[in-house]
Coordinates of C-alpha atoms and ligand atoms in Angstrom, one line a residue:
M29 CA -24.8 -4.3 16.1
S30 CA -21.9 -4.2 13.7
A31 CA -18.9 -2.2 14.6
L32 CA -17.0 -2.9 11.4
V33 CA -15.3 0.1 9.8
E34 CA -12.6 0.6 7.3
I35 CA -9.3 1.4 8.9
N36 CA -6.3 2.5 6.9
F37 CA -3.0 1.3 8.3
D38 CA -0.1 3.4 6.9
G39 CA 3.5 2.3 6.9
I40 CA 5.5 4.8 8.8
I41 CA 8.3 5.8 6.4
G42 CA 11.5 4.4 7.7
P43 CA 14.8 6.2 8.5
S44 CA 16.6 4.4 5.6
H45 CA 14.4 5.9 2.9
N46 CA 16.6 6.3 -0.2
Y47 CA 16.5 6.3 -4.0
A48 CA 18.4 3.2 -5.2
G49 CA 16.4 2.6 -8.4
L50 CA 15.6 -1.0 -7.4
S51 CA 12.2 -1.5 -9.1
L52 CA 12.3 -2.3 -12.8
G53 CA 9.0 -1.4 -14.3
N54 CA 8.4 1.4 -11.7
I55 CA 9.1 4.5 -13.7
A56 CA 9.5 6.9 -10.8
S57 CA 12.0 4.5 -9.1
S58 CA 14.1 4.2 -12.2
T59 CA 13.9 8.0 -13.0
N60 CA 15.0 9.1 -9.5
A61 CA 17.7 6.5 -9.0
G62 CA 20.7 8.1 -7.4
E63 CA 18.9 11.2 -6.2
T64 CA 19.3 12.5 -2.6
A65 CA 16.4 11.3 -0.4
Y66 CA 15.1 13.1 2.6
P67 CA 13.9 10.5 5.1
R68 CA 12.8 13.0 7.8
E69 CA 10.7 15.0 5.4
A70 CA 9.4 11.8 3.8
A71 CA 8.1 10.4 7.2
L72 CA 6.6 13.8 8.2
Q73 CA 4.7 13.9 4.9
G74 CA 3.3 10.4 5.6
I75 CA 2.3 11.5 9.2
A76 CA 0.6 14.6 7.8
K77 CA -1.4 12.4 5.5
M78 CA -2.5 10.2 8.4
R79 CA -3.4 13.4 10.4
H80 CA -5.4 14.7 7.4
N81 CA -7.4 11.4 7.2
L82 CA -8.1 11.4 11.0
D83 CA -9.4 15.0 10.6
L84 CA -11.8 13.8 7.9
G85 CA -13.2 11.4 10.6
L86 CA -11.6 8.3 9.2
A87 CA -10.2 5.5 11.3
Q88 CA -6.4 5.3 11.0
G89 CA -3.7 2.9 12.1
F90 CA 0.0 2.5 11.4
F91 CA 2.8 0.0 11.1
M92 CA 6.3 0.3 12.3
P93 CA 9.2 0.5 9.8
L94 CA 11.1 -2.8 9.5
D95 CA 14.6 -3.2 10.9
R96 CA 17.0 -2.1 8.1
P97 CA 19.6 -3.1 7.0
N98 CA 18.2 -6.6 7.2
M99 CA 21.4 -8.2 8.6
A100 CA 19.9 -11.7 8.7
W101 CA 19.1 -11.5 5.0
L102 CA 22.7 -10.4 4.2
T103 CA 24.0 -13.2 6.4
H104 CA 22.0 -15.8 4.5
L105 CA 23.6 -14.4 1.3
G106 CA 27.0 -14.8 2.9
T107 CA 27.8 -11.1 3.2
T108 CA 27.6 -8.1 5.4
V109 CA 26.7 -4.4 5.1
A110 CA 30.4 -3.6 4.8
T111 CA 31.3 -6.2 2.2
A112 CA 28.1 -6.5 0.2
E113 CA 28.0 -5.5 -3.4
P114 CA 26.2 -2.1 -3.7
H115 CA 22.9 -3.6 -5.2
L116 CA 22.6 -6.1 -2.3
R117 CA 23.4 -3.5 0.3
A118 CA 20.8 -1.1 -1.1
A119 CA 18.3 -4.0 -1.2
A120 CA 19.0 -4.8 2.5
L121 CA 18.5 -1.2 3.4
S122 CA 15.4 -0.4 1.5
A123 CA 12.6 1.3 3.5
S124 CA 10.1 -0.3 1.1
S125 CA 7.8 -1.7 3.8
M126 CA 6.4 1.9 3.9
W127 CA 4.1 0.8 1.0
A128 CA 1.7 -1.1 3.3
A129 CA -0.6 -1.9 0.4
N130 CA 1.9 -4.6 -0.4
A131 CA 2.0 -6.0 3.1
A132 CA -0.9 -8.4 2.8
T133 CA -4.2 -9.2 1.1
V134 CA -7.1 -8.6 3.5
S135 CA -10.5 -10.3 3.2
P136 CA -12.8 -8.9 5.9
A137 CA -15.1 -11.0 7.9
P138 CA -18.3 -10.4 5.9
D139 CA -16.6 -11.9 2.8
T140 CA -15.2 -15.1 4.3
I141 CA -16.6 -18.6 4.9
D142 CA -15.6 -18.8 8.6
G143 CA -16.5 -15.2 9.4
L144 CA -13.0 -14.2 10.4
C145 CA -11.0 -11.3 8.9
H146 CA -8.2 -13.0 7.0
L147 CA -4.8 -11.5 6.2
T148 CA -2.3 -13.3 3.9
V149 CA 1.1 -11.7 4.0
A150 CA 2.6 -11.0 0.5
N151 CA 5.8 -12.8 -0.5
L152 CA 6.9 -9.8 -2.8
Q153 CA 9.3 -12.3 -4.4
T154 CA 9.7 -10.6 -7.8
M155 CA 11.9 -7.7 -6.5
P156 CA 14.9 -8.7 -4.3
H157 CA 14.6 -5.7 -2.1
R158 CA 11.0 -6.5 -1.3
S159 CA 11.4 -10.3 -1.1
H160 CA 12.7 -10.1 2.5
E161 CA 10.0 -7.9 3.9
W162 CA 7.5 -10.7 4.7
T163 CA 9.2 -12.0 7.9
G164 CA 9.0 -8.6 9.6
T165 CA 5.6 -7.9 8.3
L166 CA 4.2 -11.3 9.4
E167 CA 5.6 -10.7 12.9
Q168 CA 3.9 -7.3 13.1
L169 CA 0.6 -8.4 11.7
R170 CA 0.5 -11.3 14.1
L171 CA 0.8 -8.8 16.9
A172 CA -1.6 -6.2 15.6
F173 CA -4.3 -8.8 14.7
A174 CA -3.6 -11.3 17.4
N175 CA -7.3 -11.8 18.5
P176 CA -8.1 -15.3 17.1
D177 CA -11.9 -14.8 17.5
H178 CA -11.7 -12.1 14.8
F179 CA -8.5 -12.5 12.7
A180 CA -6.5 -15.2 10.9
V181 CA -3.0 -14.1 9.7
H182 CA -1.4 -16.4 7.1
A183 CA 2.2 -16.8 6.1
P184 CA 2.9 -15.9 2.5
V185 CA 2.2 -18.1 -0.5
P186 CA 5.4 -20.0 -1.3
P187 CA 7.6 -19.2 -4.4
P188 CA 7.7 -19.3 -7.3
F189 CA 4.3 -17.5 -7.4
G190 CA 4.7 -13.8 -6.9
D191 CA 2.2 -12.1 -4.7
E192 CA 2.1 -8.3 -4.1
G193 CA -0.8 -8.1 -1.6
A194 CA -3.6 -5.6 -1.6
A195 CA -2.1 -3.5 -4.4
N196 CA -3.6 -6.1 -6.8
H197 CA -6.9 -6.7 -4.9
M198 CA -10.1 -4.7 -4.8
R199 CA -13.3 -5.3 -2.9
V200 CA -16.7 -4.1 -4.3
C201 CA -19.7 -4.2 -1.8
A202 CA -22.9 -2.4 -0.9
S203 CA -21.2 -1.1 2.2
H204 CA -18.0 -1.9 4.1
D205 CA -19.8 -4.2 6.5
S206 CA -21.6 -6.2 4.0
A207 CA -20.4 -9.2 1.9
G208 CA -18.2 -8.1 -1.0
I209 CA -17.0 -9.4 -4.3
E210 CA -13.2 -9.6 -4.1
I211 CA -11.3 -8.8 -7.3
F212 CA -7.9 -10.4 -7.7
V213 CA -5.9 -8.8 -10.5
Y214 CA -2.9 -10.7 -11.9
G215 CA -0.5 -10.1 -14.7
V216 CA 0.6 -12.4 -17.5
S217 CA 3.0 -10.3 -19.4
G218 CA 4.2 -6.7 -19.0
G219 CA 6.1 -6.3 -22.3
P220 CA 9.5 -5.1 -21.2
F221 CA 8.6 -5.2 -17.5
P222 CA 7.9 -8.0 -15.1
A223 CA 4.3 -9.0 -14.2
R224 CA 4.6 -9.1 -10.5
Q225 CA 1.3 -10.8 -9.5
H226 CA 1.0 -14.5 -10.5
I227 CA -2.5 -15.9 -11.0
E228 CA -1.6 -19.0 -8.9
A229 CA -0.7 -16.6 -6.0
S230 CA -4.0 -14.8 -6.4
K231 CA -5.9 -18.1 -6.3
A232 CA -3.9 -19.4 -3.3
V233 CA -4.6 -16.2 -1.4
S234 CA -8.3 -16.4 -2.2
R235 CA -8.3 -20.0 -0.8
L236 CA -6.3 -19.1 2.3
N237 CA -8.5 -16.1 3.0
Q238 CA -11.7 -18.3 2.5
T239 CA -13.3 -15.8 0.2
R240 CA -16.8 -16.5 -1.0
S241 CA -17.2 -14.3 -4.0
V242 CA -14.1 -13.8 -6.2
L243 CA -13.3 -12.6 -9.7
F244 CA -9.9 -13.2 -11.2
V245 CA -9.0 -10.5 -13.6
Q246 CA -6.0 -10.1 -15.9
Q247 CA -4.3 -6.7 -15.8
S248 CA -3.7 -5.4 -19.3
E249 CA -0.3 -6.0 -20.7
Q250 CA -0.4 -2.4 -22.0
A251 CA -0.9 -1.0 -18.5
I252 CA 2.1 -2.9 -17.1
A253 CA 4.2 -1.9 -20.1
A254 CA 3.3 1.7 -19.5
G255 CA 4.5 1.5 -15.9
A256 CA 1.5 0.2 -13.9
F257 CA 3.5 -2.3 -12.0
H258 CA 0.6 -2.8 -9.6
N259 CA -3.1 -2.6 -10.4
D260 CA -3.6 0.1 -7.8
V261 CA -1.8 2.5 -10.2
V262 CA -4.7 2.2 -12.7
A263 CA -7.8 1.3 -10.6
V264 CA -9.3 1.7 -7.2
A265 CA -12.6 0.5 -5.6
N266 CA -14.5 1.6 -2.6
E267 CA -17.8 0.2 -1.5
H268 CA -20.1 0.0 -4.6
V269 CA -17.8 2.2 -6.8
L270 CA -15.0 1.0 -9.1
F271 CA -12.9 3.9 -10.4
T272 CA -10.8 2.6 -13.2
H273 CA -8.8 3.6 -16.3
E274 CA -10.2 2.3 -19.6
Q275 CA -7.1 0.3 -20.3
A276 CA -6.6 -1.2 -16.8
F277 CA -7.8 -4.7 -17.6
E278 CA -7.3 -7.1 -20.5
D279 CA -11.1 -7.7 -20.8
S280 CA -12.9 -4.8 -19.1
A281 CA -16.3 -5.6 -20.6
R282 CA -16.3 -9.0 -18.9
V283 CA -15.2 -7.5 -15.5
Y284 CA -17.9 -4.8 -15.6
Q285 CA -20.6 -7.3 -16.6
E286 CA -19.7 -9.8 -13.9
L287 CA -19.7 -7.0 -11.3
R288 CA -23.1 -5.7 -12.4
D289 CA -24.5 -9.2 -12.4
R290 CA -23.4 -9.9 -8.9
L291 CA -24.0 -6.4 -7.4
P292 CA -26.6 -4.5 -9.4
E293 CA -25.9 -1.3 -7.5
A294 CA -22.2 -1.4 -8.6
E295 CA -21.2 1.9 -10.1
I296 CA -18.3 1.8 -12.6
I297 CA -16.5 5.1 -13.3
E298 CA -14.3 4.4 -16.3
V299 CA -11.9 7.1 -17.3
P300 CA -11.5 7.2 -21.0
A301 CA -8.0 7.1 -22.6
D302 CA -8.9 10.0 -24.8
K303 CA -9.4 12.2 -21.7
V304 CA -6.6 10.9 -19.6
G305 CA -4.0 8.8 -21.4
L306 CA -2.2 5.9 -19.5
K307 CA 0.9 8.0 -19.5
D308 CA -0.7 10.9 -17.6
A309 CA -2.6 8.5 -15.3
I310 CA 0.6 6.8 -14.3
A311 CA 2.7 10.0 -14.0
S312 CA 0.1 11.7 -11.9
Y313 CA -1.0 8.6 -9.9
L314 CA -4.6 9.6 -10.3
F315 CA -5.8 6.1 -9.5
N316 CA -3.4 5.7 -6.6
A317 CA -5.8 7.9 -4.6
Q318 CA -7.4 6.7 -1.5
L319 CA -11.1 6.5 -2.5
V320 CA -12.8 6.7 0.9
S321 CA -16.4 7.1 2.2
L322 CA -16.7 10.2 4.4
P323 CA -18.7 9.9 7.6
G324 CA -22.4 10.8 7.5
E325 CA -23.8 12.1 4.2
G326 CA -20.4 13.2 3.0
G327 CA -20.2 10.9 0.0
M328 CA -16.9 9.7 -1.2
A329 CA -13.5 11.6 -1.4
L330 CA -10.4 11.0 -3.4
I331 CA -7.2 11.6 -1.4
L332 CA -4.8 12.3 -4.2
P333 CA -1.2 13.1 -4.6
T334 CA -0.5 16.8 -5.4
E335 CA 1.0 15.5 -8.6
A336 CA -2.6 14.8 -9.8
Q337 CA -3.4 18.5 -9.2
A338 CA -0.3 19.6 -11.2
N339 CA -1.3 17.5 -14.3
A340 CA -3.6 19.6 -16.5
P341 CA -5.6 16.8 -18.3
V342 CA -6.0 14.9 -15.0
W343 CA -7.1 17.9 -13.0
A344 CA -9.5 19.0 -15.7
Y345 CA -11.0 15.5 -15.7
L346 CA -11.4 15.5 -11.9
Q347 CA -13.1 18.9 -12.0
E348 CA -15.6 17.5 -14.4
L349 CA -16.1 14.4 -12.3
I350 CA -17.0 16.2 -9.1
A351 CA -19.2 18.8 -10.9
G352 CA -21.4 15.8 -12.0
N353 CA -23.9 14.1 -9.8
G354 CA -21.7 11.0 -9.1
P355 CA -20.6 9.4 -5.8
I356 CA -17.2 11.1 -5.7
R357 CA -17.8 14.6 -4.2
R358 CA -14.5 15.8 -2.9
L359 CA -10.8 16.0 -3.9
C360 CA -8.2 16.2 -1.2
P361 CA -4.6 16.6 -2.6
V362 CA -1.9 15.5 -0.1
D363 CA 1.9 16.0 -0.4
V364 CA 3.7 12.7 -0.3
R365 CA 6.4 13.7 -2.9
Q366 CA 9.2 11.8 -1.2
S367 CA 7.3 8.5 -1.5
M368 CA 6.0 9.4 -4.9
A369 CA 9.5 9.7 -6.2
N370 CA 9.9 6.0 -5.6
G371 CA 6.5 5.2 -7.1
G372 CA 4.5 5.1 -3.9
G373 CA 1.3 7.3 -3.8
P374 CA -1.3 7.8 -1.1
A375 CA -2.9 4.4 -1.7
C376 CA 0.4 2.5 -1.7
L377 CA 1.2 3.8 1.7
R378 CA -1.8 2.2 3.3
L379 CA -3.4 -1.2 4.0
R380 CA -7.1 -1.2 4.3
V381 CA -8.6 -3.5 7.0
V382 CA -12.4 -3.6 7.6
A383 CA -12.7 -4.6 11.2
D384 CA -13.8 -3.5 14.6
P385 CA -11.0 -1.2 15.9
A386 CA -11.7 -2.4 19.5
K387 CA -10.4 -5.9 18.4
I388 CA -7.1 -4.6 17.2
D389 CA -4.0 -4.1 19.4
E390 CA -4.5 -0.4 20.3
R391 CA -0.7 0.3 19.9
F392 CA -1.2 0.2 16.2
M393 CA -4.2 2.7 16.2
A394 CA -3.5 6.3 15.5
T395 CA -4.7 9.3 17.5
T396 CA -3.7 12.9 16.9
Q397 CA -1.7 12.9 20.1
K398 CA 0.2 9.7 19.1
L399 CA 0.9 11.1 15.7
D400 CA 2.3 14.2 17.4
E401 CA 4.7 12.1 19.5
I402 CA 5.7 10.0 16.5
A403 CA 6.4 13.2 14.5
K404 CA 8.5 14.5 17.4
T405 CA 10.7 11.3 17.3
V406 CA 11.0 11.5 13.5
A407 CA 12.0 15.1 13.7
E408 CA 14.7 14.3 16.2
Y409 CA 16.1 11.0 15.0
W410 CA 15.4 10.4 11.3
P411 CA 18.3 11.3 9.0
K412 CA 17.8 14.6 7.2
S413 CA 19.1 13.2 3.9
I414 CA 20.6 10.1 2.3
D415 CA 22.7 9.9 -0.8
P416 CA 23.0 6.4 -2.4
D417 CA 26.8 6.5 -2.0
Q418 CA 26.4 6.9 1.8
L419 CA 24.7 3.6 2.3
S420 CA 27.9 1.9 3.6
D421 CA 28.6 4.6 6.1
P422 CA 28.6 2.9 9.6
D423 CA 27.5 6.1 11.3
L424 CA 24.5 6.3 9.0
I425 CA 23.7 2.7 9.7
A426 CA 23.9 3.3 13.4
S427 CA 21.6 6.3 13.2
I428 CA 19.0 4.4 11.2
H429 CA 19.0 1.7 13.9
E430 CA 18.7 4.1 16.7
A431 CA 15.9 6.0 15.0
R432 CA 13.8 2.9 14.8
T433 CA 14.5 1.8 18.3
R434 CA 13.3 5.2 19.6
L435 CA 10.1 4.9 17.6
L436 CA 9.4 1.4 18.9
D437 CA 10.1 2.7 22.4
I438 CA 7.6 5.6 22.3
C439 CA 5.0 3.3 20.6
R440 CA 5.5 0.6 23.3
L441 CA 6.5 -1.9 20.6
S442 CA 10.0 -2.7 21.7
E443 CA 9.2 -6.4 21.4
L444 CA 9.7 -5.8 17.6
D445 CA 13.2 -4.6 18.2
R446 CA 15.2 -7.4 16.6
Ligands
SUG11 O1 7.4 -2.0 -5.1 N1 9.0 1.2 -5.0 C1 7.8 0.3 -4.7 C2 6.6 1.1 -4.8 C3 5.4 0.4 -4.3 C4 4.1 1.0 -4.6 N2 3.0 0.3 -4.0 C5 1.8 0.2 -4.6 N3 1.6 0.5 -5.9 N4 0.8 -0.3 -3.9 C6 7.8 -0.9 -5.6 O2 8.1 -0.8 -6.8 C7 11.4 1.6 -5.1 C8 12.6 1.4 -4.2 C9 13.9 2.0 -4.8 O3 14.0 2.1 -6.1 O4 14.7 2.4 -4.0 C10 10.2 0.7 -4.7 O5 10.5 -0.3 -4.2

């Protein structure tokens, strides 16, 4: 009897959430640089999304925010919060671990040679503010997925090969608990913007994760240049469905053919550029939806950012999509605007793990009651607002630290308090 289900682990949005404009090639991050951020509201939006997904009958987990500012990182750079240049201070304070899709690449047990569920932590080395996430992430994943009979957690691929985790990885399979084809999407060039996923990193992750059936696919230069800094901004897969923009891949015909050859029941929903242009796709984060299988005969649902509903061509396309007889039956807009303003949609906020929930440390598994307690702590301790020019304020730094400590405490995860 297989007990494997898809669990979405969301990164709880940390108390230092701010808009520092740190991600070149991420249009929302650049556009909103310098704006006032609202960490409390941001975290409550994330918690409401988790609650919504629990209410749909989906399994849900979460990760703790990392300790910010990262003092150890600043020390290695020979500086401190007080003396650091503003760009380094902002990088040390970033709450970017909220985007759990970049935490690791997960290859579930049915896909791997040794039958374990493998997780390789992403090195995120292209962006300085993300390059120091992996130590805290590794520590947390080793705790959550500690059971060696079911999981293997790997340290990141070494530099210089950039790896951005599950944001550039898709899995196509007949059902979550059957063997899948794992698609690793890498970039070669992004025009004016960096290609953050290196093919050598993708290959290394596929080896570490012991995957059996893989496809290495080049992301289109056009997509990266238009602002798709990760593949999950232009494509998403769930079970036998690949939902993708026409211009997501350099050679889409080959990708579709390979998929159909290996899994005849694969269904490819390609959104044509003349219905939804890359610009609207990226501004609305249409593809950064969580494409999920609802329990029972519910079919699939797209958990979309409200920005997709507000975009006329995108919403018109989606109405047409669900009116047809396809696998996607339901649209669920969710408000994650605070994260969206830094380029992080519903799918960025979560890491998918197909596993038996009973084998995971239960402290990381969500229930409505736990989410209520977390929301209470957030409401009490998360800063209401942060302006970028406040980042050196010692009182703010102290309150950010205290907020996280309180959260770890109520989640019985104080061993992560370092
Ligand atoms: O890495 N934004 C993140 C958004 C990550 C989205 N994740 C996925 N697509 N899976 C990034 O670009 C902005 C931080 C700032 O500018 O303050 C930032 O890091």
